[in-house]
Amino acid sequence: MNKARRFGLFLLSLTVCLAMLLPVLNASAAESSPGVTTDADTAAKLGLLLGDGTGVSAAYLGKTSTRLQAAIISLRLQGKLSEAQAFTETGNFKDASLVSKSNQAILAYLNAHAELGWNGTGNGNFNPLVSITAQQFYKVLLEALGYKSGTAFQYSATFAFAKSKGLKNIAGAAELTNADIATALVEALNAPNAKGATLFAQLQQANVIAASAVLPTGEHIGLAAAAKLGSYLTDSKGRTLYYFTKDAADLESCQGSCLQAWPIFHADQLQVPASLNAADFGMYMRADGTMQTTYKGWPLYYFAKDTAPGDVNGEAVGGVWFAAKSDYAAMLGTSATLGNYLTDPNGRTLYYFDKDTAGSSVCEGTCLANWPAYLATGTHAPTGVASSDFGVITRTDGSKQSTYKGYPLYYFVKDSAHGNVNGQGLNNVWYVIDPVAFKGTTASAEVKTYHVDIKEYSFGTGPLTVEVGSKIIFTNYDDMKHNAVAVDGSFSTPLLAKGESFTITMSKAGTYDYFCEPHKKFMTGQIIVK
């Protein structure tokens, strides 16, 4: 081969390689990660949160916070923790033995210093391992700022007074975790104390925080709560952030006048609540070079008609705009050809299998490898889609799978990106789900399905009469786990937690008595198959 030909082949190979690389390079240029810091990172860096044996880990952040932890934090904020740890005087709360020796010294210190406000819970007890509420912890922070309960504010008005000082991000938490504690600590750093200085400056002056430390910069993502919406994302001023369902198909679906009504949200640096995953935030470069912040792959927007913090006037506008949340069980995508369809919270399309029947999956083996089962971590649905329509079944191998209106939900392995719908119509059995139009599968129309609702420790009254081939869906609505086991061993469900379902098929005629194993003395039922 002559040199000219070899050089020509080299150029051809180089051209092919570059062509293969260009889409990757363009994609990486379009999307990148902003500087994101979680409240847990900040609280740990400043020494306000120390964690346990593994430090401020994900496991630690997920644990429920206790009265003892709150008391320790209170002492640290007042610069009294070292003094408390070295306390040796006798006299303590009756239940001090519930904690370690070092923590017993702290409880003894609190017992001896009633002026610090930790006087116990009555009968000489402190209840150190009892969980603490958001109201109680905000009281701790307010008193660290110099606002005494009963003087500056009444305990019943703690949330309102805390909000007036900029403390609001954990107000909607039902039970505090250490992640919530981290978020409340960081938001309190900018709060004004009774003398007009910030808590951050106060802690630096008291040598609780190093003089060289600096407050985190950038936009602080907040978590607001509303009765109908639950928890949703806001900017640092409390303005609601939104998703646009048409962005599933094209991240720049909002153009021109749309952007005037729905301005983009962008911040180079983000401080996010400890309960959120920093990796879920990113940045997208729009075609005009403008940068836009994304959450779970969805570009974030404001709504121009939200004029005050807490406004959610953009929720469900046109059926395509929804508040950004961290706990969606599913989201909606919208395309010109398919209309609205269900996606996971990250915009990956969800499908149903037309051969499935309500409450059970027939997709196994190779099928399941190509169509992985979807299991939601969140519980909320966009406005207009009922959260109660989402459930969970137990598959034959014991694993869990989310359902919509009783039907199992799947991914498609060839959907590699946000908004892909490559599985739609495949083999005439795989389809996306329009939550309004979806009525069930063809297979379900051919099989009769019956429901046994387990409520108040009962399978219901009287025997259930069904036809051969019928499916029976057991669903538990009690807080206690239950199962259903046939006396003759012909069927057995796993123990079902609240909200979980399991389906059996009655293939033979006969009378089947059954019971719940944990409560077999009084929880019995009967199925008659004709």
Short mmCIF file of C-alpha atoms in Angstrom, two decimals:
data_model
loop_
_atom_site.label_atom_id
_atom_site.label_comp_id
_atom_site.label_asym_id
_atom_site.label_seq_id
_atom_site.Cartn_x
_atom_site.Cartn_y
_atom_site.Cartn_z
CA MET A 1 0.00 0.00 0.00
CA ASN A 2 1.47 3.39 -1.01
CA LYS A 3 1.90 6.30 1.40
CA ALA A 4 -0.86 8.39 -0.19
CA ARG A 5 -3.40 5.59 0.20
CA ARG A 6 -2.34 4.91 3.81
CA PHE A 7 -2.64 8.63 4.61
CA GLY A 8 -6.11 8.72 2.99
CA LEU A 9 -7.27 5.79 5.12
CA PHE A 10 -5.83 7.49 8.21
CA LEU A 11 -7.82 10.65 7.46
CA LEU A 12 -10.98 8.60 6.86
CA SER A 13 -10.54 6.78 10.19
CA LEU A 14 -9.90 10.06 11.97
CA THR A 15 -13.02 11.57 10.45
CA VAL A 16 -15.14 8.59 11.57
CA CYS A 17 -13.73 8.77 15.10
CA LEU A 18 -14.41 12.49 15.33
CA ALA A 19 -17.94 11.96 14.04
CA MET A 20 -18.53 9.41 16.77
CA LEU A 21 -17.11 11.71 19.43
CA LEU A 22 -18.94 14.89 18.45
CA PRO A 23 -22.37 13.97 19.86
CA VAL A 24 -20.74 13.09 23.18
CA LEU A 25 -18.74 16.31 23.24
CA ASN A 26 -21.80 18.37 22.38
CA ALA A 27 -23.83 16.68 25.09
CA SER A 28 -21.23 17.36 27.73
CA ALA A 29 -21.01 20.98 26.67
CA ALA A 30 -24.78 21.37 26.94
CA GLU A 31 -25.14 19.88 30.40
CA SER A 32 -22.82 20.21 33.38
CA SER A 33 -23.04 20.20 37.16
CA PRO A 34 -23.14 23.47 39.08
CA GLY A 35 -21.30 23.98 42.34
CA VAL A 36 -23.74 22.27 44.70
CA THR A 37 -23.24 22.06 48.45
CA THR A 38 -25.68 20.37 50.79
CA ASP A 39 -26.61 21.74 54.19
CA ALA A 40 -25.12 18.57 55.67
CA ASP A 41 -21.75 19.35 54.07
CA THR A 42 -21.84 22.91 55.39
CA ALA A 43 -22.96 21.95 58.90
CA ALA A 44 -20.21 19.32 59.10
CA LYS A 45 -17.54 21.65 57.72
CA LEU A 46 -18.41 24.32 60.30
CA GLY A 47 -18.40 21.77 63.12
CA LEU A 48 -22.09 22.23 63.92
CA LEU A 49 -22.94 18.61 63.09
CA LEU A 50 -20.46 15.86 63.93
CA GLY A 51 -22.36 12.71 62.98
CA ASP A 52 -21.73 9.32 64.55
CA GLY A 53 -18.94 6.77 64.15
CA THR A 54 -19.07 7.11 60.37
CA GLY A 55 -19.34 10.89 60.42
CA VAL A 56 -22.11 12.82 58.69
CA SER A 57 -22.98 9.94 56.37
CA ALA A 58 -26.15 9.24 54.39
CA ALA A 59 -27.12 6.63 56.99
CA TYR A 60 -26.65 9.16 59.80
CA LEU A 61 -28.66 11.82 57.97
CA GLY A 62 -31.55 9.41 57.51
CA LYS A 63 -31.86 8.68 61.23
CA THR A 64 -34.57 10.24 63.37
CA SER A 65 -33.28 13.07 65.59
CA THR A 66 -33.68 12.81 69.36
CA ARG A 67 -34.05 15.16 72.30
CA LEU A 68 -30.50 14.34 73.35
CA GLN A 69 -29.11 15.35 69.94
CA ALA A 70 -31.06 18.60 70.04
CA ALA A 71 -29.76 19.34 73.54
CA ILE A 72 -26.16 18.71 72.46
CA ILE A 73 -26.60 21.04 69.49
CA SER A 74 -28.15 23.65 71.78
CA LEU A 75 -25.09 23.49 74.08
CA ARG A 76 -22.70 23.66 71.10
CA LEU A 77 -24.43 26.80 69.78
CA GLN A 78 -24.10 28.42 73.19
CA GLY A 79 -20.44 27.45 73.53
CA LYS A 80 -21.18 25.30 76.58
CA LEU A 81 -20.71 21.79 75.19
CA SER A 82 -17.13 21.28 76.45
CA GLU A 83 -18.17 22.44 79.89
CA ALA A 84 -21.10 20.02 79.88
CA GLN A 85 -18.96 17.10 78.71
CA ALA A 86 -16.56 17.70 81.62
CA PHE A 87 -19.33 18.01 84.21
CA THR A 88 -18.79 15.72 87.23
CA GLU A 89 -21.33 16.81 89.82
CA THR A 90 -23.88 14.28 91.04
CA GLY A 91 -27.59 14.48 90.42
CA ASN A 92 -29.20 13.51 87.14
CA PHE A 93 -32.43 12.65 85.38
CA LYS A 94 -33.95 9.27 86.31
CA ASP A 95 -33.57 7.88 82.80
CA ALA A 96 -29.96 9.04 82.22
CA SER A 97 -28.85 5.39 82.16
CA LEU A 98 -30.44 5.08 78.70
CA VAL A 99 -27.40 6.84 77.18
CA SER A 100 -23.62 6.47 77.29
CA LYS A 101 -21.45 7.67 80.19
CA SER A 102 -20.27 10.72 78.26
CA ASN A 103 -23.84 11.70 77.44
CA GLN A 104 -24.88 11.11 81.05
CA ALA A 105 -22.50 13.95 82.00
CA ILE A 106 -24.33 16.20 79.53
CA LEU A 107 -27.71 15.28 81.00
CA ALA A 108 -26.38 15.95 84.52
CA TYR A 109 -25.19 19.38 83.36
CA LEU A 110 -28.61 20.18 81.91
CA ASN A 111 -30.27 18.96 85.10
CA ALA A 112 -28.09 21.30 87.14
CA HIS A 113 -28.67 24.30 84.82
CA ALA A 114 -32.41 24.70 84.58
CA GLU A 115 -31.90 28.19 83.13
CA LEU A 116 -30.87 26.54 79.84
CA GLY A 117 -34.45 25.36 79.34
CA TRP A 118 -33.88 21.59 79.30
CA ASN A 119 -35.89 20.71 82.38
CA GLY A 120 -37.04 17.28 81.31
CA THR A 121 -40.46 15.87 80.51
CA GLY A 122 -41.86 15.30 83.98
CA ASN A 123 -41.44 12.78 86.78
CA GLY A 124 -37.71 13.44 86.79
CA ASN A 125 -37.20 12.03 83.27
CA PHE A 126 -35.52 13.59 80.24
CA ASN A 127 -36.59 11.06 77.56
CA PRO A 128 -33.24 11.44 75.73
CA LEU A 129 -34.06 8.98 72.94
CA VAL A 130 -37.52 10.35 72.09
CA SER A 131 -37.71 12.02 68.68
CA ILE A 132 -37.84 15.80 68.52
CA THR A 133 -40.32 17.83 66.46
CA ALA A 134 -39.67 20.74 64.11
CA GLN A 135 -41.45 23.05 66.55
CA GLN A 136 -39.19 21.96 69.40
CA PHE A 137 -36.02 22.35 67.37
CA TYR A 138 -36.97 25.79 66.10
CA LYS A 139 -37.49 26.74 69.76
CA VAL A 140 -33.90 25.57 70.41
CA LEU A 141 -32.56 27.72 67.57
CA LEU A 142 -34.59 30.78 68.54
CA GLU A 143 -33.34 30.59 72.10
CA ALA A 144 -29.76 30.23 70.82
CA LEU A 145 -30.44 33.50 68.98
CA GLY A 146 -31.46 35.12 72.27
CA TYR A 147 -35.24 34.95 71.91
CA LYS A 148 -36.64 33.32 75.03
CA SER A 149 -39.79 31.21 74.81
CA GLY A 150 -42.55 32.74 76.91
CA THR A 151 -41.01 36.21 76.59
CA ALA A 152 -40.10 36.97 72.98
CA PHE A 153 -42.59 34.44 71.63
CA GLN A 154 -45.12 31.91 72.86
CA TYR A 155 -44.36 28.24 72.21
CA SER A 156 -47.67 27.82 70.35
CA ALA A 157 -46.51 30.55 67.93
CA THR A 158 -43.03 29.10 67.39
CA PHE A 159 -43.42 28.50 63.66
CA ALA A 160 -44.75 31.98 62.93
CA PHE A 161 -42.00 33.66 64.97
CA ALA A 162 -39.33 31.42 63.42
CA LYS A 163 -40.58 32.31 59.94
CA SER A 164 -40.26 36.01 60.75
CA LYS A 165 -36.54 35.33 61.39
CA GLY A 166 -36.09 33.36 58.16
CA LEU A 167 -36.48 29.88 59.68
CA LYS A 168 -39.00 27.88 57.65
CA ASN A 169 -37.38 25.04 55.71
CA ILE A 170 -38.27 22.20 58.12
CA ALA A 171 -41.65 23.48 59.28
CA GLY A 172 -43.48 20.83 57.23
CA ALA A 173 -41.43 17.86 58.49
CA ALA A 174 -43.62 15.38 60.38
CA GLU A 175 -40.68 13.69 62.12
CA LEU A 176 -37.24 15.26 62.11
CA THR A 177 -34.25 13.43 60.71
CA ASN A 178 -30.63 14.49 61.09
CA ALA A 179 -30.87 15.81 57.53
CA ASP A 180 -33.60 18.20 58.70
CA ILE A 181 -31.40 19.25 61.64
CA ALA A 182 -28.57 20.09 59.21
CA THR A 183 -30.89 22.20 57.05
CA ALA A 184 -32.30 24.10 60.04
CA LEU A 185 -28.80 24.80 61.38
CA VAL A 186 -27.58 26.23 58.07
CA GLU A 187 -30.65 28.41 57.47
CA ALA A 188 -30.27 29.75 61.03
CA LEU A 189 -26.74 31.02 60.32
CA ASN A 190 -28.15 34.03 58.47
CA ALA A 191 -30.92 34.66 61.00
CA PRO A 192 -30.63 37.83 63.12
CA ASN A 193 -30.11 37.36 66.83
CA ALA A 194 -31.71 39.52 69.52
CA LYS A 195 -28.87 42.06 69.21
CA GLY A 196 -29.13 42.40 65.43
CA ALA A 197 -26.10 40.32 64.46
CA THR A 198 -26.36 37.04 62.56
CA LEU A 199 -26.05 33.72 64.31
CA PHE A 200 -22.95 33.08 62.18
CA ALA A 201 -21.24 36.21 63.56
CA GLN A 202 -22.40 35.32 67.07
CA LEU A 203 -20.87 31.84 66.81
CA GLN A 204 -17.62 33.18 65.43
CA GLN A 205 -17.37 35.69 68.28
CA ALA A 206 -17.92 32.85 70.77
CA ASN A 207 -15.26 30.72 69.01
CA VAL A 208 -17.84 28.05 68.21
CA ILE A 209 -17.07 28.58 64.52
CA ALA A 210 -13.54 29.35 63.37
CA ALA A 211 -12.78 33.00 62.62
CA SER A 212 -11.51 31.94 59.19
CA ALA A 213 -14.80 30.25 58.26
CA VAL A 214 -17.05 31.84 55.66
CA LEU A 215 -20.76 31.48 54.99
CA PRO A 216 -21.68 29.44 51.90
CA THR A 217 -22.45 31.58 48.87
CA GLY A 218 -24.97 31.06 46.12
CA GLU A 219 -28.68 30.45 45.84
CA HIS A 220 -30.22 28.45 48.68
CA ILE A 221 -32.87 26.00 47.47
CA GLY A 222 -35.72 25.83 49.95
CA LEU A 223 -38.46 23.29 50.66
CA ALA A 224 -41.87 24.87 51.19
CA ALA A 225 -45.03 23.00 52.13
CA ALA A 226 -48.68 23.50 51.21
CA ALA A 227 -51.73 21.53 52.31
CA LYS A 228 -52.66 20.30 48.82
CA LEU A 229 -49.21 20.19 47.22
CA GLY A 230 -47.10 18.79 50.01
CA SER A 231 -43.39 19.71 49.89
CA TYR A 232 -41.98 21.55 46.84
CA LEU A 233 -38.80 23.38 45.78
CA THR A 234 -38.35 27.15 46.05
CA ASP A 235 -35.55 29.65 45.60
CA SER A 236 -34.01 31.41 48.61
CA LYS A 237 -36.82 34.01 48.59
CA GLY A 238 -39.53 31.37 48.74
CA ARG A 239 -40.58 31.63 45.09
CA THR A 240 -41.89 28.34 43.67
CA LEU A 241 -39.88 26.43 41.05
CA TYR A 242 -41.66 24.50 38.29
CA TYR A 243 -41.27 21.70 35.71
CA PHE A 244 -42.64 21.87 32.13
CA THR A 245 -43.86 18.44 30.94
CA LYS A 246 -43.11 19.25 27.29
CA ASP A 247 -39.43 19.42 28.24
CA ALA A 248 -39.50 15.61 28.33
CA ALA A 249 -39.35 15.59 24.54
CA ASP A 250 -37.21 18.73 24.10
CA LEU A 251 -35.41 20.57 26.92
CA GLU A 252 -36.07 23.86 25.12
CA SER A 253 -39.79 23.46 24.52
CA CYS A 254 -40.41 26.78 26.27
CA GLN A 255 -39.48 29.59 23.87
CA GLY A 256 -40.40 33.20 23.14
CA SER A 257 -43.56 34.34 24.93
CA CYS A 258 -43.48 31.14 26.98
CA LEU A 259 -40.24 32.31 28.61
CA GLN A 260 -41.82 35.66 29.42
CA ALA A 261 -44.55 33.87 31.37
CA TRP A 262 -42.16 31.24 32.73
CA PRO A 263 -38.70 32.79 33.30
CA ILE A 264 -35.84 30.34 33.68
CA PHE A 265 -34.17 29.68 37.02
CA HIS A 266 -30.38 29.62 37.14
CA ALA A 267 -27.68 29.81 39.80
CA ASP A 268 -23.97 29.07 39.39
CA GLN A 269 -23.69 28.05 43.04
CA LEU A 270 -26.37 26.17 44.96
CA GLN A 271 -26.86 25.39 48.63
CA VAL A 272 -29.46 22.63 48.95
CA PRO A 273 -31.29 20.99 51.88
CA ALA A 274 -29.57 17.94 53.33
CA SER A 275 -32.58 15.80 52.43
CA LEU A 276 -31.93 16.40 48.71
CA ASN A 277 -29.27 14.72 46.58
CA ALA A 278 -26.69 17.21 45.26
CA ALA A 279 -26.18 15.00 42.18
CA ASP A 280 -29.81 15.61 41.14
CA PHE A 281 -28.98 19.23 40.26
CA GLY A 282 -27.33 20.21 37.00
CA MET A 283 -27.03 23.02 34.47
CA TYR A 284 -28.21 23.07 30.87
CA MET A 285 -26.90 25.44 28.21
CA ARG A 286 -29.75 26.55 25.99
CA ALA A 287 -29.20 27.19 22.28
CA ASP A 288 -28.79 30.93 22.88
CA GLY A 289 -26.01 30.29 25.41
CA THR A 290 -28.22 30.96 28.44
CA MET A 291 -27.65 28.61 31.37
CA GLN A 292 -30.59 26.99 33.17
CA THR A 293 -30.54 24.94 36.37
CA THR A 294 -32.04 21.46 36.17
CA TYR A 295 -33.39 19.12 38.84
CA LYS A 296 -33.53 15.39 38.08
CA GLY A 297 -33.00 16.28 34.44
CA TRP A 298 -35.91 18.76 34.28
CA PRO A 299 -35.17 22.47 33.58
CA LEU A 300 -36.50 24.72 36.35
CA TYR A 301 -38.69 27.80 35.87
CA TYR A 302 -40.51 30.52 37.76
CA PHE A 303 -44.09 31.62 37.01
CA ALA A 304 -44.50 35.34 36.33
CA LYS A 305 -47.88 35.42 38.12
CA ASP A 306 -46.34 34.19 41.36
CA THR A 307 -45.79 37.61 42.90
CA ALA A 308 -45.15 36.63 46.53
CA PRO A 309 -43.29 33.90 48.39
CA GLY A 310 -45.56 30.88 48.78
CA ASP A 311 -47.59 31.56 45.62
CA VAL A 312 -48.20 28.40 43.57
CA ASN A 313 -50.39 29.90 40.86
CA GLY A 314 -48.50 27.96 38.20
CA GLU A 315 -49.48 24.54 39.52
CA ALA A 316 -51.23 22.45 36.82
CA VAL A 317 -51.53 25.39 34.38
CA GLY A 318 -52.51 23.90 31.03
CA GLY A 319 -51.99 20.45 32.51
CA VAL A 320 -48.28 20.80 31.68
CA TRP A 321 -46.74 22.95 34.45
CA PHE A 322 -46.12 21.48 37.90
CA ALA A 323 -44.23 22.42 41.04
CA ALA A 324 -40.82 20.76 41.27
CA LYS A 325 -40.78 18.16 44.06
CA SER A 326 -38.34 15.66 45.47
CA ASP A 327 -40.94 13.00 46.25
CA TYR A 328 -42.91 12.32 43.08
CA ALA A 329 -43.96 8.69 42.61
CA ALA A 330 -44.19 9.56 38.92
CA MET A 331 -44.15 12.64 36.69
CA LEU A 332 -45.74 13.52 33.37
CA GLY A 333 -44.07 13.92 30.02
CA THR A 334 -45.83 15.45 27.01
CA SER A 335 -45.20 14.93 23.31
CA ALA A 336 -47.00 16.17 20.21
CA THR A 337 -47.87 12.60 19.15
CA LEU A 338 -48.51 10.85 22.48
CA GLY A 339 -49.95 13.64 24.59
CA ASN A 340 -49.38 13.22 28.34
CA TYR A 341 -47.72 10.03 29.58
CA LEU A 342 -46.20 8.81 32.84
CA THR A 343 -42.47 9.06 33.51
CA ASP A 344 -40.36 8.41 36.57
CA PRO A 345 -39.27 11.51 38.56
CA ASN A 346 -36.20 11.82 36.28
CA GLY A 347 -38.21 11.91 33.05
CA ARG A 348 -37.63 8.28 32.02
CA THR A 349 -40.72 6.88 30.31
CA LEU A 350 -42.86 4.27 32.07
CA TYR A 351 -44.77 1.54 30.21
CA TYR A 352 -47.47 -1.06 30.79
CA PHE A 353 -47.49 -4.60 29.34
CA ASP A 354 -50.78 -5.48 27.66
CA LYS A 355 -50.43 -9.15 28.66
CA ASP A 356 -50.46 -8.26 32.38
CA THR A 357 -53.60 -8.37 34.47
CA ALA A 358 -54.40 -6.15 37.41
CA GLY A 359 -52.18 -6.89 40.38
CA SER A 360 -49.75 -9.27 38.68
CA SER A 361 -46.92 -9.37 36.13
CA VAL A 362 -46.27 -12.05 33.51
CA CYS A 363 -43.02 -10.41 32.39
CA GLU A 364 -40.21 -12.69 33.59
CA GLY A 365 -36.69 -13.72 32.57
CA THR A 366 -35.53 -12.14 29.29
CA CYS A 367 -38.65 -10.00 29.20
CA LEU A 368 -37.78 -8.47 32.56
CA ALA A 369 -34.19 -7.91 31.48
CA ASN A 370 -35.45 -5.79 28.56
CA TRP A 371 -38.29 -4.20 30.51
CA PRO A 372 -37.00 -3.64 34.08
CA ALA A 373 -39.60 -3.28 36.81
CA TYR A 374 -40.08 0.24 38.17
CA LEU A 375 -40.28 0.84 41.93
CA ALA A 376 -41.11 4.37 43.07
CA THR A 377 -39.40 5.97 46.05
CA GLY A 378 -41.77 8.96 46.28
CA THR A 379 -45.48 9.03 47.05
CA HIS A 380 -46.90 12.13 45.34
CA ALA A 381 -48.31 12.58 41.84
CA PRO A 382 -48.80 15.72 39.74
CA THR A 383 -52.06 17.56 40.31
CA GLY A 384 -54.79 15.82 38.32
CA VAL A 385 -53.24 12.38 38.75
CA ALA A 386 -54.45 10.60 41.88
CA SER A 387 -51.65 9.49 44.20
CA SER A 388 -53.97 6.69 45.35
CA ASP A 389 -53.80 5.16 41.86
CA PHE A 390 -50.17 4.18 42.53
CA GLY A 391 -49.54 0.99 44.45
CA VAL A 392 -47.01 -1.79 44.95
CA ILE A 393 -47.18 -5.50 44.15
CA THR A 394 -44.91 -8.30 45.27
CA ARG A 395 -43.48 -10.22 42.31
CA THR A 396 -43.05 -14.00 42.34
CA ASP A 397 -39.37 -13.62 43.34
CA GLY A 398 -40.33 -11.47 46.33
CA SER A 399 -39.20 -8.15 44.81
CA LYS A 400 -41.48 -5.10 44.71
CA GLN A 401 -42.88 -3.30 41.69
CA SER A 402 -44.93 -0.12 41.43
CA THR A 403 -48.32 -0.19 39.75
CA TYR A 404 -50.71 2.35 38.26
CA LYS A 405 -54.38 1.55 38.71
CA GLY A 406 -53.19 -1.93 39.67
CA TYR A 407 -51.04 -2.52 36.56
CA PRO A 408 -47.26 -3.04 36.82
CA LEU A 409 -44.96 -0.28 35.54
CA TYR A 410 -41.79 -0.89 33.52
CA TYR A 411 -38.82 0.86 31.92
CA PHE A 412 -37.45 -0.02 28.46
CA VAL A 413 -33.70 -0.66 28.31
CA LYS A 414 -33.35 1.09 24.95
CA ASP A 415 -34.66 4.34 26.40
CA SER A 416 -31.25 5.79 27.17
CA ALA A 417 -32.16 9.44 27.71
CA HIS A 418 -34.72 11.80 29.21
CA GLY A 419 -37.84 11.76 27.02
CA ASN A 420 -37.06 8.62 24.96
CA VAL A 421 -40.20 6.62 24.06
CA ASN A 422 -38.60 3.86 22.01
CA GLY A 423 -40.78 1.20 23.61
CA GLN A 424 -44.09 2.72 22.52
CA GLY A 425 -46.18 0.19 20.57
CA LEU A 426 -43.39 -2.40 20.50
CA ASN A 427 -44.77 -5.79 19.41
CA ASN A 428 -48.22 -4.27 19.90
CA VAL A 429 -48.08 -5.07 23.63
CA TRP A 430 -45.96 -2.30 25.20
CA TYR A 431 -47.42 1.17 25.62
CA VAL A 432 -46.94 4.43 27.45
CA ILE A 433 -49.65 5.40 29.95
CA ASP A 434 -51.90 8.38 29.48
CA PRO A 435 -53.21 8.61 33.06
CA VAL A 436 -56.54 10.06 31.92
CA ALA A 437 -57.28 7.57 29.13
CA PHE A 438 -55.80 4.40 30.66
CA LYS A 439 -58.49 1.85 31.56
CA GLY A 440 -56.48 -1.37 31.84
CA THR A 441 -55.06 -4.10 29.61
CA THR A 442 -56.63 -6.37 27.01
CA ALA A 443 -55.66 -9.37 29.14
CA SER A 444 -57.56 -8.00 32.13
CA ALA A 445 -60.71 -7.62 30.07
CA GLU A 446 -60.66 -11.39 29.50
CA VAL A 447 -60.12 -12.35 33.15
CA LYS A 448 -62.39 -11.57 36.05
CA THR A 449 -60.63 -9.93 38.96
CA TYR A 450 -61.84 -9.77 42.53
CA HIS A 451 -60.50 -7.77 45.44
CA VAL A 452 -60.09 -8.75 49.07
CA ASP A 453 -59.43 -5.61 51.09
CA ILE A 454 -57.76 -6.38 54.42
CA LYS A 455 -59.07 -3.81 56.86
CA GLU A 456 -59.33 -3.66 60.63
CA TYR A 457 -57.91 -7.18 61.01
CA SER A 458 -60.55 -8.72 58.74
CA PHE A 459 -60.84 -10.22 55.25
CA GLY A 460 -64.40 -8.96 55.06
CA THR A 461 -67.70 -10.66 55.83
CA GLY A 462 -68.91 -13.91 54.27
CA PRO A 463 -67.27 -16.16 51.65
CA LEU A 464 -66.13 -14.83 48.27
CA THR A 465 -67.58 -16.72 45.27
CA VAL A 466 -65.56 -16.59 42.03
CA GLU A 467 -65.17 -18.42 38.71
CA VAL A 468 -62.37 -20.80 37.73
CA GLY A 469 -59.48 -18.77 36.29
CA SER A 470 -60.36 -15.65 38.26
CA LYS A 471 -57.70 -13.50 39.89
CA ILE A 472 -57.99 -12.35 43.49
CA ILE A 473 -56.03 -9.32 44.65
CA PHE A 474 -55.33 -9.13 48.37
CA THR A 475 -54.54 -5.55 49.50
CA ASN A 476 -53.63 -4.63 53.07
CA TYR A 477 -54.98 -1.34 54.45
CA ASP A 478 -53.93 -1.90 58.08
CA ASP A 479 -50.75 -0.57 59.68
CA MET A 480 -50.00 -4.15 60.82
CA LYS A 481 -48.64 -6.67 58.28
CA HIS A 482 -51.02 -9.45 57.17
CA ASN A 483 -50.99 -12.39 54.75
CA ALA A 484 -53.44 -14.99 53.42
CA VAL A 485 -52.60 -18.70 53.60
CA ALA A 486 -54.86 -21.51 52.36
CA VAL A 487 -55.50 -24.29 54.88
CA ASP A 488 -54.80 -26.91 52.17
CA GLY A 489 -51.61 -25.12 51.07
CA SER A 490 -52.96 -24.24 47.61
CA PHE A 491 -52.02 -20.58 47.90
CA SER A 492 -50.02 -18.30 50.17
CA THR A 493 -49.29 -14.60 49.98
CA PRO A 494 -46.24 -12.94 51.55
CA LEU A 495 -46.72 -10.69 54.54
CA LEU A 496 -48.10 -7.47 53.09
CA ALA A 497 -47.28 -4.07 54.55
CA LYS A 498 -49.83 -1.26 54.43
CA GLY A 499 -50.68 -0.42 50.79
CA GLU A 500 -49.10 -3.57 49.35
CA SER A 501 -50.98 -6.08 47.19
CA PHE A 502 -50.54 -9.66 46.03
CA THR A 503 -52.50 -11.54 43.35
CA ILE A 504 -53.43 -15.21 43.22
CA THR A 505 -55.17 -17.15 40.42
CA MET A 506 -57.89 -19.67 41.31
CA SER A 507 -57.40 -22.39 38.70
CA LYS A 508 -59.48 -25.20 40.24
CA ALA A 509 -63.05 -25.44 41.48
CA GLY A 510 -63.50 -26.04 45.19
CA THR A 511 -63.88 -24.40 48.59
CA TYR A 512 -60.75 -22.83 50.05
CA ASP A 513 -60.50 -21.80 53.67
CA TYR A 514 -57.64 -19.48 54.54
CA PHE A 515 -56.19 -17.47 57.42
CA CYS A 516 -53.65 -14.79 58.35
CA GLU A 517 -50.62 -16.45 59.98
CA PRO A 518 -49.86 -13.72 62.56
CA HIS A 519 -53.55 -13.52 63.59
CA LYS A 520 -54.94 -16.94 62.65
CA LYS A 521 -57.13 -17.21 65.76
CA PHE A 522 -59.55 -14.59 64.45
CA MET A 523 -58.54 -13.62 60.89
CA THR A 524 -60.06 -16.23 58.55
CA GLY A 525 -61.77 -16.23 55.20
CA GLN A 526 -63.24 -18.50 52.55
CA ILE A 527 -63.18 -18.55 48.74
CA ILE A 528 -65.65 -20.66 46.75
CA VAL A 529 -64.51 -21.37 43.18
CA LYS A 530 -67.17 -22.58 40.73
#
